[in-house]
XYZ file of N, CA and C in Angstrom:
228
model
N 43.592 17.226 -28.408
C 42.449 18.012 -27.981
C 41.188 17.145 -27.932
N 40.994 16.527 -29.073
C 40.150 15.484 -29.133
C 39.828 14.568 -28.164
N 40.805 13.688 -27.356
C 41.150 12.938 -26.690
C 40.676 13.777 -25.195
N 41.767 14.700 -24.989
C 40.464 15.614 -23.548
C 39.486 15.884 -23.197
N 38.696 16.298 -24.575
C 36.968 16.500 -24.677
C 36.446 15.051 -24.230
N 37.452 14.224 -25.015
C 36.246 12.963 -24.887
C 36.289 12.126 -23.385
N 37.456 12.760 -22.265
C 37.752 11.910 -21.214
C 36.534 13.353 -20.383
N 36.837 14.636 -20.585
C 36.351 15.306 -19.530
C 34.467 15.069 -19.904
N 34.163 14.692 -20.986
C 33.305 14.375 -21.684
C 31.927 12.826 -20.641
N 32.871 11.940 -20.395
C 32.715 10.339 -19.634
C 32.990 11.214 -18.782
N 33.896 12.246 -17.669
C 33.714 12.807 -16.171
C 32.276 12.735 -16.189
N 32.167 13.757 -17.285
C 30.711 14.856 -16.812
C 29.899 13.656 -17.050
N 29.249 12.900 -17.750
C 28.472 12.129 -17.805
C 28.296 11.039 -16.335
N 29.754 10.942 -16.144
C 29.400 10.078 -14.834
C 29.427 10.916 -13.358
N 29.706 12.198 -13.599
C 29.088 13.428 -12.654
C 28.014 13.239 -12.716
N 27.387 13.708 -13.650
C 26.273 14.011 -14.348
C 24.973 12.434 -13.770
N 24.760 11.704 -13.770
C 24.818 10.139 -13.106
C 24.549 10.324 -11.948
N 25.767 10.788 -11.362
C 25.674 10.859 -9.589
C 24.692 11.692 -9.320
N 24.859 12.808 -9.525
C 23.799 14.325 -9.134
C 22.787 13.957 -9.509
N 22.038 13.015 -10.584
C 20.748 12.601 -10.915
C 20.249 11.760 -10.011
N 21.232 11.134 -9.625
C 20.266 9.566 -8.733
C 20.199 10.643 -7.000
N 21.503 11.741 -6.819
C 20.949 12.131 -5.545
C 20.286 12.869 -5.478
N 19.796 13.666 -6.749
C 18.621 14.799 -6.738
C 17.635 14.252 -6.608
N 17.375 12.975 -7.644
C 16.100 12.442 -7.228
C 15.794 11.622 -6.342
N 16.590 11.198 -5.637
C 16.600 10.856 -4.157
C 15.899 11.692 -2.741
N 16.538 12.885 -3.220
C 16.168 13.937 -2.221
C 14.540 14.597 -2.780
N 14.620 14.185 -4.119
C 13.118 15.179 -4.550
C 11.984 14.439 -4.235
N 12.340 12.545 -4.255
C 11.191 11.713 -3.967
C 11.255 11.579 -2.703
N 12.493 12.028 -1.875
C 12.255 11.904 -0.597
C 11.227 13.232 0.245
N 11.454 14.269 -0.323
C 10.961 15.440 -0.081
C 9.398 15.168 -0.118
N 8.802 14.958 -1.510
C 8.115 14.209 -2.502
C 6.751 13.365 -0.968
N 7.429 12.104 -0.915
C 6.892 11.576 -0.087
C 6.426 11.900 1.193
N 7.011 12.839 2.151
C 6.918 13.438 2.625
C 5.705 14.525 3.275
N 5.839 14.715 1.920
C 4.901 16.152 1.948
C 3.508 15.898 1.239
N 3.509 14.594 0.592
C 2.328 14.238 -0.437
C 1.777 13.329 0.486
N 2.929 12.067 0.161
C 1.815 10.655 0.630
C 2.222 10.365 1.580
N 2.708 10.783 2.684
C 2.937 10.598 4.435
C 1.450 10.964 4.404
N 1.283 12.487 4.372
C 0.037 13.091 5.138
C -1.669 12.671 4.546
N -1.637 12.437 3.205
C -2.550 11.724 2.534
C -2.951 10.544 3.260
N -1.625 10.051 3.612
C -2.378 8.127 3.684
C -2.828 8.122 5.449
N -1.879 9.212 6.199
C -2.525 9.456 7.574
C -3.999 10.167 7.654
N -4.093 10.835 6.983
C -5.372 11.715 6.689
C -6.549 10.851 6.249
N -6.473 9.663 5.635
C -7.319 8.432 4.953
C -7.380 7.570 6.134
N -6.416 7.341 6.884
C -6.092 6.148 8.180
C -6.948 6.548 8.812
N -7.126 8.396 9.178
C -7.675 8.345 10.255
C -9.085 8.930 10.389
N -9.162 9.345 9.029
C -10.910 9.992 8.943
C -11.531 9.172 7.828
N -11.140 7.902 7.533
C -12.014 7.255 6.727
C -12.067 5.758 7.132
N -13.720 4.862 6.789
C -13.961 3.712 7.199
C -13.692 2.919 5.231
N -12.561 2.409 5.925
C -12.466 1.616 4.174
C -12.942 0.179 3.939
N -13.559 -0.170 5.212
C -14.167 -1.695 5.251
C -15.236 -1.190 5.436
N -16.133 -0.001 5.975
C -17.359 0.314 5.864
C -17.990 -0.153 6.997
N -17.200 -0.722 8.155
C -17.942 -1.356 9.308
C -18.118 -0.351 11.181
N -18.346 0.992 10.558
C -18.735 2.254 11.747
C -19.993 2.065 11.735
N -20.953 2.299 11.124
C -22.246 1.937 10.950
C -23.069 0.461 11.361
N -22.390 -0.398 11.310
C -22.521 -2.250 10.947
C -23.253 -1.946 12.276
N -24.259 -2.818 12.532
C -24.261 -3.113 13.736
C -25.004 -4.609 13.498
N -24.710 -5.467 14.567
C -24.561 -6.965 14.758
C -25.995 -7.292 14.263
N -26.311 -7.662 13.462
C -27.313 -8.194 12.974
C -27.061 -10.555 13.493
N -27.094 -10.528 14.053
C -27.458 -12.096 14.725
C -28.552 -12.518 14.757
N -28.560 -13.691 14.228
C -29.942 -14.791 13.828
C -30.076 -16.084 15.183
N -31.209 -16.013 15.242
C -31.361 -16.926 16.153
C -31.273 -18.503 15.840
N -30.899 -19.467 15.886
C -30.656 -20.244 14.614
C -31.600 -21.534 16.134
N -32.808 -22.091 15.249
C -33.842 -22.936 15.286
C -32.655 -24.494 15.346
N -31.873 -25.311 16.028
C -31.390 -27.037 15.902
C -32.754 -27.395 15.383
N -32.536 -28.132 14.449
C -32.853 -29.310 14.055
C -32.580 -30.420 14.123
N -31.404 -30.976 14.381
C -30.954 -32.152 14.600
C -30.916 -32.294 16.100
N -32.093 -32.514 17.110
C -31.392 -32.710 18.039
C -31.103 -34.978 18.442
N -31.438 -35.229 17.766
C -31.271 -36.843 17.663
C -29.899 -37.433 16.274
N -29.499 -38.089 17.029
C -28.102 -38.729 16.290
C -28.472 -38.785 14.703
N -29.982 -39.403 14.512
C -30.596 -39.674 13.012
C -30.132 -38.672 12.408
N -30.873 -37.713 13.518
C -31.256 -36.028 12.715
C -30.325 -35.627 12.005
N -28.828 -35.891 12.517
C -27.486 -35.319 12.440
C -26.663 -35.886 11.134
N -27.373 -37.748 10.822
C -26.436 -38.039 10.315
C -27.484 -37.588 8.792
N -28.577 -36.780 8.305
C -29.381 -36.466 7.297
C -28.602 -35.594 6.848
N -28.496 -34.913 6.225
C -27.614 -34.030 5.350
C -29.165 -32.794 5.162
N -30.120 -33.429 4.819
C -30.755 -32.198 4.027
C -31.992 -32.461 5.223
């Protein structure tokens, strides 16, 4: 009797195993789905995460100084 409990015992446990890894398979698949599919599209498409909608081109007019070979080879 002993010996049956303990084999139908290792079934169920390694039943038991299977049905865990595909439940939670299907629950994080569900999971993802329904949470962070629509979250991260919803962020993609109504939010600026570099902050550059607003930016506008701020360009400097930049003054040469070096226009002679000397000029060029001065550092400061």
């Amino acid at each position: 009797m002993k010996e049956a409990l303990s084999k139908f015992w290792a079934a169920w446990k390694k039943f038991g195993h299977i049905m865990g890894d595909f439940v939670a398979r299907i629950v994080l698949t569900i999971f993802y789905f329904t949470v962070f599919l629509p979250f991260g599209l919803i962020i993609t498409l109504f939010s600026d995460q570099l902050d550059m909608k607003d930016l506008k081109p701020s360009w400097l007019d930049r003054k040469t100084k070096d226009l002679t070979l000397e000029d060029a080879r001065r550092l400061w």
